Amino acid sequence: MFGTPGNPESVFTYGAPALKFGSGASAEIGFDLGQYGVRRVLVVTDPGVAATGAPRRIAEQLSGFGMEASVYEGVRVEPTDESLLAAIEHARASGPWDAFVAVGGGSSIDTAKAVNLLTTNPGELMDYVNAPVGGGLAPSRPLKPLVAVPTTTGTGSESTTICVLDVLDLKVKTGISHARLRPVLAVVDPDLTMTQPAGVTAAAGMDILCHALESYTARPYTSYERKRPEERVPYCGSNPVADMWSERAIALLAQSFRTAVRDGDDVEARGRMALAATFAGLGFGNAGVHIPHANAYPIAGRVRDFHPEGYPAGEPMVPHGMAVALTAPEAFRFTFEAQPERHLRAAELLDPSAARPDDLSEYLPGVLTRLMRDIGLPGGIGGVGYTEADVPALAEGAMKQQRLLSTAPRPVTEGDLTKILTRSIALW
């Protein structure tokens, strides 16, 4: 809970890409990009998505509209500074490019955002990474058109201004944030998500859910001191427009999440998950996220030997959505007192059949943990290899995510994060 600002904010902002949604939408990208008058297009994807043939089909479609299209398949799932630099160097060496098409999960979309930024603006990658990890510079030049084509239901990166990466030397996950990174067009084709394995559906789906829950419970935009126009940032706090998207996303997940994990061939469930991911992205991309996402960055960045089901087996990783989910029940237990009515409403939307407990602060955490068990997620950060001895380093890493923590509905100290992380070692 924050004190009443002396000069309270009365303005909130809202931004979103143009959106094309529905079965077969990805077959129209050639026409869509043709409206921008581009000639050379780089399609950015990862090896797993490339193996489905979708990126190649899109590149061939672009060629049919008079564009020269090339496919870059070197995206790393959960991008690092090294993998982004490799993609940037490829684009610089093979460019110039008039536009970019990202086909894949958040990893491909975020990589394309970084490539677009560093092939149009001067400087190096770390110059633009959020402070205090990086220089926090804003782009000084316009970016090229970026079309985002998600093939996973989760990240919402097709709607947002954020590029997330691991900085390997620092063992921290962080990001680049600026309105110019937002794609000009999001093409959401549920048909492209049908190949998503159950483990990916579960982890990425928790990212959808936490996007919606965190933005819905974020600090209200009116609780900030009024900003000057040049001070406004994409994450402005919970607001009426973002709230609408978040509520609808939670309701869609209640109808579809367990089914999509259990039966990946259920077309209706896949479509609802894709719509939920889009709605949640339109919400959190403006309101912001807070404690679960701040905790997720060091949880993913300091992984030792955890190998999740459904993801590439070569390297250990904690998928982003899983990392976010593992402290969410405890985070929402902590934030309950700031906005009880919002936490109760979120729990009712997510599981309308759940009975209210005597201790209302347990309502949303209880609904969340039951869902996590049902879809096969680890039962806490202990399930991905962390012990109590790791908590201080994790808390320190989370405290570096001040851009996110400033959106929490109550002030957060390192001691608060330590308690949340400790209680999250075993959720059940």
Short mmCIF file of C-alpha atoms in Angstrom, two decimals, residues 21-345:
data_model
loop_
_atom_site.label_atom_id
_atom_site.label_comp_id
_atom_site.label_asym_id
_atom_site.label_seq_id
_atom_site.Cartn_x
_atom_site.Cartn_y
_atom_site.Cartn_z
CA PHE A 21 -6.45 -13.51 -35.36
CA GLY A 22 -7.88 -16.80 -36.54
CA SER A 23 -7.34 -20.10 -38.29
CA GLY A 24 -5.35 -19.48 -41.47
CA ALA A 25 -4.30 -15.95 -40.54
CA SER A 26 -0.64 -16.79 -41.15
CA ALA A 27 -1.41 -17.43 -44.84
CA GLU A 28 -2.05 -13.69 -45.33
CA ILE A 29 1.30 -12.30 -44.17
CA GLY A 30 2.55 -11.75 -47.71
CA PHE A 31 -0.37 -9.48 -48.44
CA ASP A 32 -0.02 -7.72 -45.08
CA LEU A 33 3.69 -6.97 -45.45
CA GLY A 34 3.13 -5.89 -49.02
CA GLN A 35 1.24 -2.90 -47.66
CA TYR A 36 4.51 -1.60 -46.19
CA GLY A 37 6.33 -1.56 -49.53
CA VAL A 38 9.19 -3.77 -48.30
CA ARG A 39 11.48 -5.81 -50.52
CA ARG A 40 13.87 -7.80 -48.27
CA VAL A 41 12.48 -9.67 -45.24
CA LEU A 42 14.29 -11.74 -42.62
CA VAL A 43 12.20 -14.50 -41.02
CA VAL A 44 13.47 -15.24 -37.50
CA THR A 45 12.79 -18.61 -35.84
CA ASP A 46 14.28 -21.45 -33.80
CA PRO A 47 15.26 -24.96 -34.96
CA GLY A 48 12.22 -26.66 -33.39
CA VAL A 49 9.72 -24.34 -35.06
CA ALA A 50 11.71 -24.46 -38.29
CA ALA A 51 11.25 -28.24 -38.30
CA THR A 52 7.46 -27.79 -38.50
CA GLY A 53 7.88 -26.09 -41.88
CA ALA A 54 5.85 -23.02 -40.94
CA PRO A 55 8.69 -20.45 -41.24
CA ARG A 56 9.67 -21.78 -44.67
CA ARG A 57 6.04 -21.68 -45.85
CA ILE A 58 5.77 -18.06 -44.73
CA ALA A 59 9.04 -17.16 -46.50
CA GLU A 60 7.78 -18.77 -49.71
CA GLN A 61 4.52 -16.88 -49.37
CA LEU A 62 6.45 -13.60 -49.10
CA SER A 63 8.36 -14.48 -52.28
CA GLY A 64 5.02 -14.85 -54.04
CA PHE A 65 4.34 -11.19 -53.27
CA GLY A 66 7.62 -10.01 -54.81
CA MET A 67 9.68 -9.97 -51.64
CA GLU A 68 13.07 -11.57 -51.11
CA ALA A 69 12.79 -13.60 -47.89
CA SER A 70 15.47 -15.46 -45.95
CA VAL A 71 15.03 -17.66 -42.85
CA TYR A 72 17.32 -17.41 -39.82
CA GLU A 73 16.93 -20.55 -37.68
CA GLY A 74 19.49 -19.80 -34.96
CA VAL A 75 17.20 -18.55 -32.19
CA ARG A 76 17.92 -20.06 -28.77
CA VAL A 77 14.96 -21.05 -26.63
CA GLU A 78 15.21 -18.66 -23.64
CA PRO A 79 17.57 -16.19 -25.40
CA THR A 80 20.90 -15.13 -23.95
CA ASP A 81 23.05 -12.12 -24.70
CA GLU A 82 25.27 -14.47 -26.73
CA SER A 83 22.40 -15.86 -28.83
CA LEU A 84 21.02 -12.37 -29.48
CA LEU A 85 24.45 -11.13 -30.55
CA ALA A 86 24.76 -14.05 -32.97
CA ALA A 87 21.39 -13.20 -34.52
CA ILE A 88 22.28 -9.51 -34.71
CA GLU A 89 25.59 -10.26 -36.42
CA HIS A 90 23.86 -12.54 -38.93
CA ALA A 91 21.34 -9.81 -39.75
CA ARG A 92 24.03 -7.14 -40.06
CA ALA A 93 26.15 -9.34 -42.34
CA SER A 94 23.25 -10.40 -44.57
CA GLY A 95 21.32 -7.11 -44.53
CA PRO A 96 20.09 -4.53 -44.94
CA TRP A 97 16.56 -5.75 -44.25
CA ASP A 98 13.36 -3.80 -44.81
CA ALA A 99 11.26 -5.81 -42.36
CA PHE A 100 11.32 -8.78 -40.00
CA VAL A 101 8.90 -11.65 -39.39
CA ALA A 102 9.26 -13.55 -36.11
CA VAL A 103 7.77 -17.07 -36.15
CA GLY A 104 7.82 -19.00 -32.89
CA GLY A 105 7.45 -18.46 -29.17
CA GLY A 106 8.58 -15.48 -27.16
CA SER A 107 12.18 -16.47 -27.80
CA SER A 108 11.88 -15.89 -31.55
CA ILE A 109 9.83 -12.72 -31.16
CA ASP A 110 12.21 -11.25 -28.57
CA THR A 111 15.22 -12.14 -30.71
CA ALA A 112 13.64 -10.39 -33.68
CA LYS A 113 13.01 -7.30 -31.52
CA ALA A 114 16.70 -7.19 -30.58
CA VAL A 115 17.78 -7.72 -34.19
CA ASN A 116 15.47 -4.94 -35.34
CA LEU A 117 16.78 -2.57 -32.66
CA LEU A 118 20.49 -3.21 -33.26
CA THR A 119 20.31 -3.15 -37.06
CA THR A 120 18.58 0.24 -37.07
CA ASN A 121 20.23 1.98 -34.11
CA PRO A 122 23.87 2.61 -33.10
CA GLY A 123 25.60 1.03 -30.12
CA GLU A 124 25.73 -2.44 -28.62
CA LEU A 125 23.20 -4.75 -26.99
CA MET A 126 24.07 -3.92 -23.36
CA ASP A 127 23.66 -0.20 -24.08
CA TYR A 128 19.90 -0.80 -24.36
CA VAL A 129 19.40 -3.39 -21.59
CA ASN A 130 17.39 -2.05 -18.65
CA ALA A 131 19.34 -0.32 -15.88
CA PRO A 132 20.99 -1.20 -13.56
CA VAL A 133 22.09 -4.28 -15.52
CA GLY A 134 22.67 -2.33 -18.72
CA GLY A 135 22.77 1.24 -19.97
CA GLY A 136 19.01 1.69 -20.34
CA LEU A 137 19.33 3.75 -23.53
CA ALA A 138 16.27 4.48 -25.64
CA PRO A 139 16.48 3.95 -29.41
CA SER A 140 17.26 7.18 -31.24
CA ARG A 141 16.11 6.04 -34.68
CA PRO A 142 12.92 4.41 -36.00
CA LEU A 143 12.83 0.60 -36.27
CA LYS A 144 11.72 -1.44 -39.27
CA PRO A 145 8.30 -3.14 -39.44
CA LEU A 146 8.19 -6.33 -37.34
CA VAL A 147 5.40 -8.90 -37.79
CA ALA A 148 5.10 -11.34 -34.87
CA VAL A 149 3.62 -14.79 -35.49
CA PRO A 150 3.39 -16.73 -32.20
CA THR A 151 3.40 -20.53 -32.37
CA THR A 152 3.13 -21.00 -28.59
CA THR A 153 0.33 -19.79 -26.35
CA GLY A 154 1.93 -17.87 -23.56
CA THR A 155 4.43 -15.09 -23.81
CA GLY A 156 2.28 -12.34 -25.29
CA SER A 157 5.49 -10.95 -26.77
CA GLU A 158 3.63 -10.24 -30.00
CA SER A 159 1.78 -7.46 -28.13
CA THR A 160 4.51 -6.02 -25.94
CA THR A 161 7.39 -3.56 -25.92
CA ILE A 162 9.69 -5.98 -24.08
CA CYS A 163 12.64 -8.15 -25.16
CA VAL A 164 13.79 -10.60 -22.46
CA LEU A 165 17.25 -12.16 -22.28
CA ASP A 166 19.71 -13.94 -19.98
CA VAL A 167 22.99 -12.10 -19.39
CA LEU A 168 25.23 -15.12 -18.96
CA ASP A 169 28.17 -13.57 -17.12
CA LEU A 170 25.88 -12.00 -14.52
CA LYS A 171 23.56 -15.04 -14.24
CA VAL A 172 20.58 -12.73 -14.44
CA LYS A 173 17.56 -12.49 -16.71
CA THR A 174 16.64 -8.96 -17.69
CA GLY A 175 15.19 -7.10 -20.64
CA ILE A 176 15.04 -4.20 -23.03
CA SER A 177 11.89 -2.09 -22.89
CA HIS A 178 10.77 0.65 -25.24
CA ALA A 179 7.58 1.41 -27.16
CA ARG A 180 9.43 1.20 -30.49
CA LEU A 181 10.09 -2.51 -29.95
CA ARG A 182 6.38 -3.35 -30.19
CA PRO A 183 5.56 -5.29 -33.38
CA VAL A 184 3.47 -3.40 -35.95
CA LEU A 185 1.31 -6.49 -36.53
CA ALA A 186 0.54 -9.58 -34.47
CA VAL A 187 -0.68 -12.53 -36.55
CA VAL A 188 -2.18 -15.10 -34.18
CA ASP A 189 -3.07 -18.34 -35.97
CA PRO A 190 -4.20 -21.06 -33.53
CA ASP A 191 -3.39 -23.69 -36.18
CA LEU A 192 0.32 -23.02 -35.59
CA THR A 193 0.02 -23.97 -31.90
CA MET A 194 -1.24 -27.51 -32.51
CA THR A 195 2.30 -28.97 -32.41
CA GLN A 196 3.05 -27.48 -28.98
CA PRO A 197 3.99 -30.31 -26.53
CA ALA A 198 2.05 -30.69 -23.28
CA GLY A 199 4.98 -29.50 -21.15
CA VAL A 200 5.31 -26.33 -23.23
CA THR A 201 1.54 -25.77 -23.12
CA ALA A 202 1.64 -26.02 -19.31
CA ALA A 203 4.61 -23.70 -18.78
CA ALA A 204 3.62 -21.15 -21.42
CA GLY A 205 0.02 -21.22 -20.21
CA MET A 206 1.15 -20.24 -16.72
CA ASP A 207 2.86 -17.25 -18.33
CA ILE A 208 -0.51 -16.22 -19.79
CA LEU A 209 -2.15 -16.61 -16.40
CA CYS A 210 0.50 -14.69 -14.49
CA HIS A 211 0.47 -11.91 -17.07
CA ALA A 212 -3.25 -11.52 -16.46
CA LEU A 213 -3.09 -11.89 -12.67
CA GLU A 214 -0.13 -9.58 -12.19
CA SER A 215 -1.48 -6.82 -14.40
CA TYR A 216 -4.91 -7.12 -12.77
CA THR A 217 -3.39 -6.78 -9.30
CA ALA A 218 -0.76 -4.21 -10.32
CA ARG A 219 -0.47 -0.89 -8.56
CA PRO A 220 -3.23 1.39 -9.92
CA TYR A 221 -2.08 4.10 -12.31
CA THR A 222 -3.69 6.71 -10.03
CA SER A 223 -1.35 5.76 -7.15
CA TYR A 224 1.68 7.26 -8.90
CA GLU A 225 2.84 10.83 -8.84
CA ARG A 226 1.85 12.56 -12.06
CA LYS A 227 4.43 12.18 -14.84
CA ARG A 228 5.50 14.62 -17.47
CA PRO A 229 4.77 13.44 -21.04
CA GLU A 230 8.40 12.50 -21.69
CA GLU A 231 8.46 10.38 -18.50
CA ARG A 232 5.63 8.04 -19.47
CA VAL A 233 6.55 4.37 -19.83
CA PRO A 234 4.59 1.44 -21.32
CA TYR A 235 3.96 -0.11 -17.86
CA CYS A 236 1.64 2.48 -16.29
CA GLY A 237 -0.16 0.34 -13.67
CA SER A 238 -3.58 -1.27 -13.62
CA ASN A 239 -6.18 0.69 -15.55
CA PRO A 240 -9.70 0.11 -16.91
CA VAL A 241 -8.64 -0.99 -20.40
CA ALA A 242 -5.95 -3.45 -19.25
CA ASP A 243 -8.31 -4.79 -16.56
CA MET A 244 -10.84 -5.75 -19.22
CA TRP A 245 -8.29 -7.80 -21.16
CA SER A 246 -6.96 -9.48 -18.01
CA GLU A 247 -10.37 -10.54 -16.73
CA ARG A 248 -11.30 -12.04 -20.08
CA ALA A 249 -7.97 -13.87 -20.35
CA ILE A 250 -8.46 -15.48 -16.91
CA ALA A 251 -11.99 -16.58 -17.82
CA LEU A 252 -10.77 -18.15 -21.08
CA LEU A 253 -8.05 -20.05 -19.20
CA ALA A 254 -10.63 -21.40 -16.78
CA GLN A 255 -12.41 -22.95 -19.76
CA SER A 256 -9.44 -24.28 -21.68
CA PHE A 257 -6.14 -24.63 -19.80
CA ARG A 258 -6.45 -28.12 -18.30
CA THR A 259 -8.02 -29.42 -21.51
CA ALA A 260 -5.26 -28.03 -23.74
CA VAL A 261 -2.56 -29.69 -21.61
CA ARG A 262 -4.42 -32.99 -21.42
CA ASP A 263 -5.48 -33.10 -25.09
CA GLY A 264 -3.33 -31.05 -27.43
CA ASP A 265 -5.54 -31.99 -30.39
CA ASP A 266 -8.55 -30.18 -28.93
CA VAL A 267 -8.95 -27.40 -31.50
CA GLU A 268 -11.42 -25.40 -29.42
CA ALA A 269 -9.17 -25.43 -26.34
CA ARG A 270 -6.15 -24.43 -28.44
CA GLY A 271 -8.10 -21.53 -29.92
CA ARG A 272 -9.17 -20.30 -26.49
CA MET A 273 -5.59 -20.53 -25.22
CA ALA A 274 -4.36 -18.48 -28.20
CA LEU A 275 -7.04 -15.88 -27.55
CA ALA A 276 -6.22 -15.81 -23.83
CA ALA A 277 -2.53 -15.29 -24.60
CA THR A 278 -3.40 -12.40 -26.91
CA PHE A 279 -5.77 -10.78 -24.40
CA ALA A 280 -3.30 -11.12 -21.53
CA GLY A 281 -0.56 -9.61 -23.68
CA LEU A 282 -2.77 -6.64 -24.52
CA GLY A 283 -3.36 -6.19 -20.78
CA PHE A 284 0.06 -6.62 -19.20
CA GLY A 285 1.83 -4.90 -22.09
CA ASN A 286 0.32 -1.70 -20.73
CA ALA A 287 -0.40 -2.27 -17.02
CA GLY A 288 2.78 -4.22 -16.25
CA VAL A 289 3.72 -7.27 -14.20
CA HIS A 290 5.34 -7.47 -10.79
CA ILE A 291 6.66 -9.92 -8.17
CA PRO A 292 6.30 -13.34 -9.86
CA HIS A 293 8.03 -12.05 -12.99
CA ALA A 294 10.78 -10.32 -10.98
CA ASN A 295 11.46 -13.60 -9.16
CA ALA A 296 11.37 -15.56 -12.42
CA TYR A 297 14.40 -13.81 -13.87
CA PRO A 298 16.97 -15.13 -11.35
CA ILE A 299 15.15 -18.50 -11.10
CA ALA A 300 15.69 -18.97 -14.84
CA GLY A 301 19.08 -17.25 -14.95
CA ARG A 302 20.74 -19.35 -12.21
CA VAL A 303 19.48 -22.79 -13.29
CA ARG A 304 21.94 -25.64 -12.81
CA ASP A 305 20.69 -28.97 -14.14
CA PHE A 306 16.90 -28.92 -14.57
CA HIS A 307 15.58 -30.26 -17.89
CA PRO A 308 11.85 -29.62 -18.46
CA GLU A 309 9.62 -31.94 -20.42
CA GLY A 310 8.86 -30.83 -23.98
CA TYR A 311 11.82 -28.45 -24.35
CA PRO A 312 15.19 -28.92 -26.11
CA ALA A 313 17.25 -31.44 -24.15
CA GLY A 314 20.70 -30.02 -24.82
CA GLU A 315 20.96 -27.47 -22.03
CA PRO A 316 19.41 -27.05 -18.59
CA MET A 317 16.66 -24.45 -18.35
CA VAL A 318 13.67 -23.34 -16.35
CA PRO A 319 11.16 -22.16 -18.99
CA HIS A 320 10.04 -18.59 -18.41
CA GLY A 321 6.39 -19.40 -17.70
CA MET A 322 7.37 -22.12 -15.24
CA ALA A 323 9.82 -19.80 -13.49
CA VAL A 324 7.09 -17.19 -13.13
CA ALA A 325 4.56 -19.67 -11.75
CA LEU A 326 6.75 -21.21 -9.06
CA THR A 327 6.52 -18.22 -6.70
CA ALA A 328 3.14 -16.89 -7.84
CA PRO A 329 1.03 -18.47 -5.05
CA GLU A 330 3.24 -16.97 -2.34
CA ALA A 331 3.53 -13.65 -4.17
CA PHE A 332 -0.24 -13.28 -4.31
CA ARG A 333 -0.51 -14.26 -0.66
CA PHE A 334 1.85 -11.35 0.03
CA THR A 335 -0.02 -8.83 -2.16
CA PHE A 336 -3.53 -9.81 -1.00
CA GLU A 337 -3.82 -7.12 1.67
CA ALA A 338 -3.17 -4.36 -0.86
CA GLN A 339 -6.18 -5.23 -3.03
CA PRO A 340 -8.30 -8.02 -1.48
CA GLU A 341 -11.26 -7.56 -3.82
CA ARG A 342 -9.09 -8.02 -6.94
CA HIS A 343 -7.47 -11.19 -5.63
CA LEU A 344 -10.89 -12.64 -4.77
CA ARG A 345 -12.31 -11.73 -8.17
#
